[in-house]
PDB file of C-alpha atoms in Angstrom:
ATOM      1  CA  UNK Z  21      -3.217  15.135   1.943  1.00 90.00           C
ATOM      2  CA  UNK Z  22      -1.802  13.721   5.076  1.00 95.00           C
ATOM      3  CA  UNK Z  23      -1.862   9.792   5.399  1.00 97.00           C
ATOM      4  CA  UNK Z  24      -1.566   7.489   8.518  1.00 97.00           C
ATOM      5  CA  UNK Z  25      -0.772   3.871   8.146  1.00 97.00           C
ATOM      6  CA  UNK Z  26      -1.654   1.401  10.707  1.00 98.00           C
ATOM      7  CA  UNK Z  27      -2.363  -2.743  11.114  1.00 98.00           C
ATOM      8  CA  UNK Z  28       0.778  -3.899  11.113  1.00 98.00           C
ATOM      9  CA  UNK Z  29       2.258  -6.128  13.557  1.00 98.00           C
ATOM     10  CA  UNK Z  30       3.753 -10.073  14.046  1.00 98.00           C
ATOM     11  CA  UNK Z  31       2.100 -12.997  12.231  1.00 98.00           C
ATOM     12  CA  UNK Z  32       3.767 -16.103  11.649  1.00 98.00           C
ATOM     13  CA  UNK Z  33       4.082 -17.524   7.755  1.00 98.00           C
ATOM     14  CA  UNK Z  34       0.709 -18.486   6.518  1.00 98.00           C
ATOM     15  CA  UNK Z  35      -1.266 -16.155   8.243  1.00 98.00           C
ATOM     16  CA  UNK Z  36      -3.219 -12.774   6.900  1.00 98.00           C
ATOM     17  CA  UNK Z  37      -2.462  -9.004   8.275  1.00 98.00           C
ATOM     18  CA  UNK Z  38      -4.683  -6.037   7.073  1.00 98.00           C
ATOM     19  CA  UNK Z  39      -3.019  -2.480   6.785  1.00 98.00           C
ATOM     20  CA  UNK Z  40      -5.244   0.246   6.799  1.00 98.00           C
ATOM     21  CA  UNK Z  41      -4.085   3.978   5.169  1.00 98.00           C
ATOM     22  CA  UNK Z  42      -6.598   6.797   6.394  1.00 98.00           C
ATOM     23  CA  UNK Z  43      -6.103  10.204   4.612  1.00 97.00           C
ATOM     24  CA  UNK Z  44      -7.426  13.457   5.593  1.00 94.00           C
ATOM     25  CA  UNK Z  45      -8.432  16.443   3.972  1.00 79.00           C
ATOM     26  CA  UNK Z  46     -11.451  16.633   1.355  1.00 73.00           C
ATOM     27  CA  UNK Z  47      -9.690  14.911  -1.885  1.00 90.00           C
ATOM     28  CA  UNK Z  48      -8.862  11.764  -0.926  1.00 95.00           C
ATOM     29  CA  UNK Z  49     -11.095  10.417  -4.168  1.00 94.00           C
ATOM     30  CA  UNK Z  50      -8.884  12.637  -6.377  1.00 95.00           C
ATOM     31  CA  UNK Z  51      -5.925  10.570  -5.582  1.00 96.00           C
ATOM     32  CA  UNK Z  52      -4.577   7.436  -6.654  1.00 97.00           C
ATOM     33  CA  UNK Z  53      -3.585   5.157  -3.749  1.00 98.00           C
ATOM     34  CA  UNK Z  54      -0.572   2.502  -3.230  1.00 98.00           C
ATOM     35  CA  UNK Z  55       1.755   0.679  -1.155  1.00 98.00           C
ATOM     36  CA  UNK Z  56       5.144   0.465  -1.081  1.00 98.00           C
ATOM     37  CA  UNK Z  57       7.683  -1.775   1.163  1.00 98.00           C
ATOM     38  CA  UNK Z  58      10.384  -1.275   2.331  1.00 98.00           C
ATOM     39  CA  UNK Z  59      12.931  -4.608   4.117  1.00 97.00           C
ATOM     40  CA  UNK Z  60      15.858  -3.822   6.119  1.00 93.00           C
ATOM     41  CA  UNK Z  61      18.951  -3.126   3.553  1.00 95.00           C
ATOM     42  CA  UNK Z  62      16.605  -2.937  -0.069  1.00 97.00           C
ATOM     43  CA  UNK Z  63      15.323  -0.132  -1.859  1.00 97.00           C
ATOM     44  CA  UNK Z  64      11.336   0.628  -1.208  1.00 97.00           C
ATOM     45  CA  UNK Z  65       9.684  -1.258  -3.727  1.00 97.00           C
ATOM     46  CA  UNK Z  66       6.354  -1.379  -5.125  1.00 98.00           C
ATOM     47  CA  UNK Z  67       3.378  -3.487  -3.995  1.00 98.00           C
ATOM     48  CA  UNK Z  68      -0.002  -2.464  -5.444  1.00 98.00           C
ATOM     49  CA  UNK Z  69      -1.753   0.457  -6.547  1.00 98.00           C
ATOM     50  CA  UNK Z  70      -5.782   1.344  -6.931  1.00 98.00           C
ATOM     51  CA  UNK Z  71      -7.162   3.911  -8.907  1.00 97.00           C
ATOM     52  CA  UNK Z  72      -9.214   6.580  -7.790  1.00 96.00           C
ATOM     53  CA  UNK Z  73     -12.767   5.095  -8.292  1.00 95.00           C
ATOM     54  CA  UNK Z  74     -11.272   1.347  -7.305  1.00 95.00           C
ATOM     55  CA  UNK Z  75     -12.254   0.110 -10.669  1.00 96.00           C
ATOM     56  CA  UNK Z  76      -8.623  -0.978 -11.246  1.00 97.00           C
ATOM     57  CA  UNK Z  77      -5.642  -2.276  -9.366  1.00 98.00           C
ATOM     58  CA  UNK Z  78      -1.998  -3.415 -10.286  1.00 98.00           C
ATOM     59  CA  UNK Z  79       0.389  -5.406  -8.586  1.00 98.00           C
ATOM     60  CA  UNK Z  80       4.294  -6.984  -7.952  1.00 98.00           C
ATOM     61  CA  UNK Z  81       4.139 -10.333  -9.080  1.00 98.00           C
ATOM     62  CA  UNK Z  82       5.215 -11.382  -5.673  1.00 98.00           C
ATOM     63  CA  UNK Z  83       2.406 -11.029  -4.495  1.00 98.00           C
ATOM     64  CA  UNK Z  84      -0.541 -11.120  -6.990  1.00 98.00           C
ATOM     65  CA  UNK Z  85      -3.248 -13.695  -5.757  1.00 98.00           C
ATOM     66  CA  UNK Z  86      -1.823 -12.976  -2.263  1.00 98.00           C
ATOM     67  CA  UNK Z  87      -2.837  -9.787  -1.646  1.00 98.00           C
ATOM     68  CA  UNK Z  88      -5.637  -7.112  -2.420  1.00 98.00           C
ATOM     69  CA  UNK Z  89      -5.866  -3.482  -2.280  1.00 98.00           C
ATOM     70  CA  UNK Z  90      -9.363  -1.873  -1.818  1.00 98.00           C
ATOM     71  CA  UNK Z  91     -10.025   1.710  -1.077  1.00 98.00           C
ATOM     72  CA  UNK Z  92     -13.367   3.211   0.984  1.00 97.00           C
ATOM     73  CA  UNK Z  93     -13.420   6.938  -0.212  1.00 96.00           C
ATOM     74  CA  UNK Z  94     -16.526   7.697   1.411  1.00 95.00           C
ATOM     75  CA  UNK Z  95     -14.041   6.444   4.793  1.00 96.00           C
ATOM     76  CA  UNK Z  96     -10.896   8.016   2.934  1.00 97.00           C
ATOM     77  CA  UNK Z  97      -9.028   5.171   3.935  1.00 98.00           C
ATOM     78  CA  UNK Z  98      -6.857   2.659   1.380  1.00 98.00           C
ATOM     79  CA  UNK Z  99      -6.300  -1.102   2.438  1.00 98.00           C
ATOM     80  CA  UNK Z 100      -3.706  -3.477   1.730  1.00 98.00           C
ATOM     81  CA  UNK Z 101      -5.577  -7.270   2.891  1.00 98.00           C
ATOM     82  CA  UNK Z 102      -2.387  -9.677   2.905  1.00 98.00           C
ATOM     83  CA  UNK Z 103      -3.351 -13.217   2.571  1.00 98.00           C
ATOM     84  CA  UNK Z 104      -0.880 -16.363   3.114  1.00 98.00           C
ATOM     85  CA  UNK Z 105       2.158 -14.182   3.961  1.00 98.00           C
ATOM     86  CA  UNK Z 106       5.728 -15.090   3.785  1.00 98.00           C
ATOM     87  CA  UNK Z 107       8.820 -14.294   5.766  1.00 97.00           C
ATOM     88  CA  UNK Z 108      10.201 -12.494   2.811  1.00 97.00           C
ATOM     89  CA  UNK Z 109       6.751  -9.936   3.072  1.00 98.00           C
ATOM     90  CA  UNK Z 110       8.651  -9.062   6.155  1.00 98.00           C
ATOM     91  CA  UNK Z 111       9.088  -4.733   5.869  1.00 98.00           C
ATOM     92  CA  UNK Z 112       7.606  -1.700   6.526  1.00 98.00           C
ATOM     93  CA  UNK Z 113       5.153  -0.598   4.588  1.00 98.00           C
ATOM     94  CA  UNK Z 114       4.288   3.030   3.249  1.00 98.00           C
ATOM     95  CA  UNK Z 115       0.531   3.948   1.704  1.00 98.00           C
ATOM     96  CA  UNK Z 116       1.352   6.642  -1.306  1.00 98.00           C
ATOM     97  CA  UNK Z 117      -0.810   9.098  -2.680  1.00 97.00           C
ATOM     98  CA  UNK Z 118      -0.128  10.807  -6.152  1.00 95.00           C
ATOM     99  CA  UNK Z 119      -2.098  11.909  -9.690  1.00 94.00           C
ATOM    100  CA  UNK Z 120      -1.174   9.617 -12.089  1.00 89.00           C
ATOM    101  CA  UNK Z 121      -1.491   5.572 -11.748  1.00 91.00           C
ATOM    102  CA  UNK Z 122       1.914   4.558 -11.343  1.00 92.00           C
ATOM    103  CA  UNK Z 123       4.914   2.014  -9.956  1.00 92.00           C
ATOM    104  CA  UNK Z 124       7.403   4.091  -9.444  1.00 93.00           C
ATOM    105  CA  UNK Z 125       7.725   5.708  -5.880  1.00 93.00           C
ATOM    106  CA  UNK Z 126       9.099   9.227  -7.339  1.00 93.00           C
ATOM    107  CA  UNK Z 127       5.827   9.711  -8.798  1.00 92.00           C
ATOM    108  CA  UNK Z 128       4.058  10.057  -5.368  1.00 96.00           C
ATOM    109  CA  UNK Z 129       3.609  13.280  -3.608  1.00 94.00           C
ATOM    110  CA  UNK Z 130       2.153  12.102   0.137  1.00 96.00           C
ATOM    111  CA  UNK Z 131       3.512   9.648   2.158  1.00 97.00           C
ATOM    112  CA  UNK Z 132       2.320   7.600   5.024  1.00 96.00           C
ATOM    113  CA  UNK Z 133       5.009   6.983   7.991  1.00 95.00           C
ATOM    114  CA  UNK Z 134       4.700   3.430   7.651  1.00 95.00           C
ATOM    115  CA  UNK Z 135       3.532   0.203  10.049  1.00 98.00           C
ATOM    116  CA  UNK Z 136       5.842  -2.714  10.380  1.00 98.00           C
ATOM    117  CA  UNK Z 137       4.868  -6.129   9.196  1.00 98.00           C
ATOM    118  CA  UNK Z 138       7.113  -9.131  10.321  1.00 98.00           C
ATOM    119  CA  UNK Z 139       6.327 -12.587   9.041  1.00 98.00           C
ATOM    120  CA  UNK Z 140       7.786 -15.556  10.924  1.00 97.00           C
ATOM    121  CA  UNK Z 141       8.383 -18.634   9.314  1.00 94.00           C
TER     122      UNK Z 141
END
């Protein structure tokens, strides 16, 4: 499955982004779906994952309440809606696809490229 991330961009603290992950190929509802971030100097780190039918959804602590991840697989497309966003939110962010319903990044296989979200404060 190939993945293409897009929706980032410049908002200032307080504001809302929404990334959008849009997968091709035929499985896309085979996959579970996530986001990962990655700021300049740290270690890509998890933010949320969904499982394949949407029915459930994990996330960071830093930002539960903040943020939501949704997926559309008659669209084949993953979101990540980010709500009241800080300047530490500030990264780029990857969409993930993989089998099992995970954290860690090594257990994804597909990758987007990533879309850069900067938060102003």
């Amino acid at each position: 499955v190939r993945l293409q991330a897009s929706g980032g961009g410049l908002v200032q603290a307080g504001g809302s982004l929404r990334l959008s992950c849009a997968a091709s190929g035929r499985t896309f509802s085979r996959y579970v779906m996530a986001w990962f971030r990655q700021a300049p100097g740290k270690e890509r780190e998890f933010v949320a994952v969904i499982r394949e039918s949407g029915d459930m959804t994990y996330y960071t602590d830093s930002v539960k309440g903040r943020f939501t991840i949704s997926r559309d697989n008659a669209k084949n497309t993953v979101y990540l809606q980010m709500n009241s966003l800080k300047p530490e939110d500030t990264a780029v962010y990857y969409c993930a696809a993989g089998l099992g319903y995970y954290t860690g990044r090594y257990e994804y296989d597909y990758w987007g490229q990533g879309t850069l979200v900067t938060v102003s404060s």
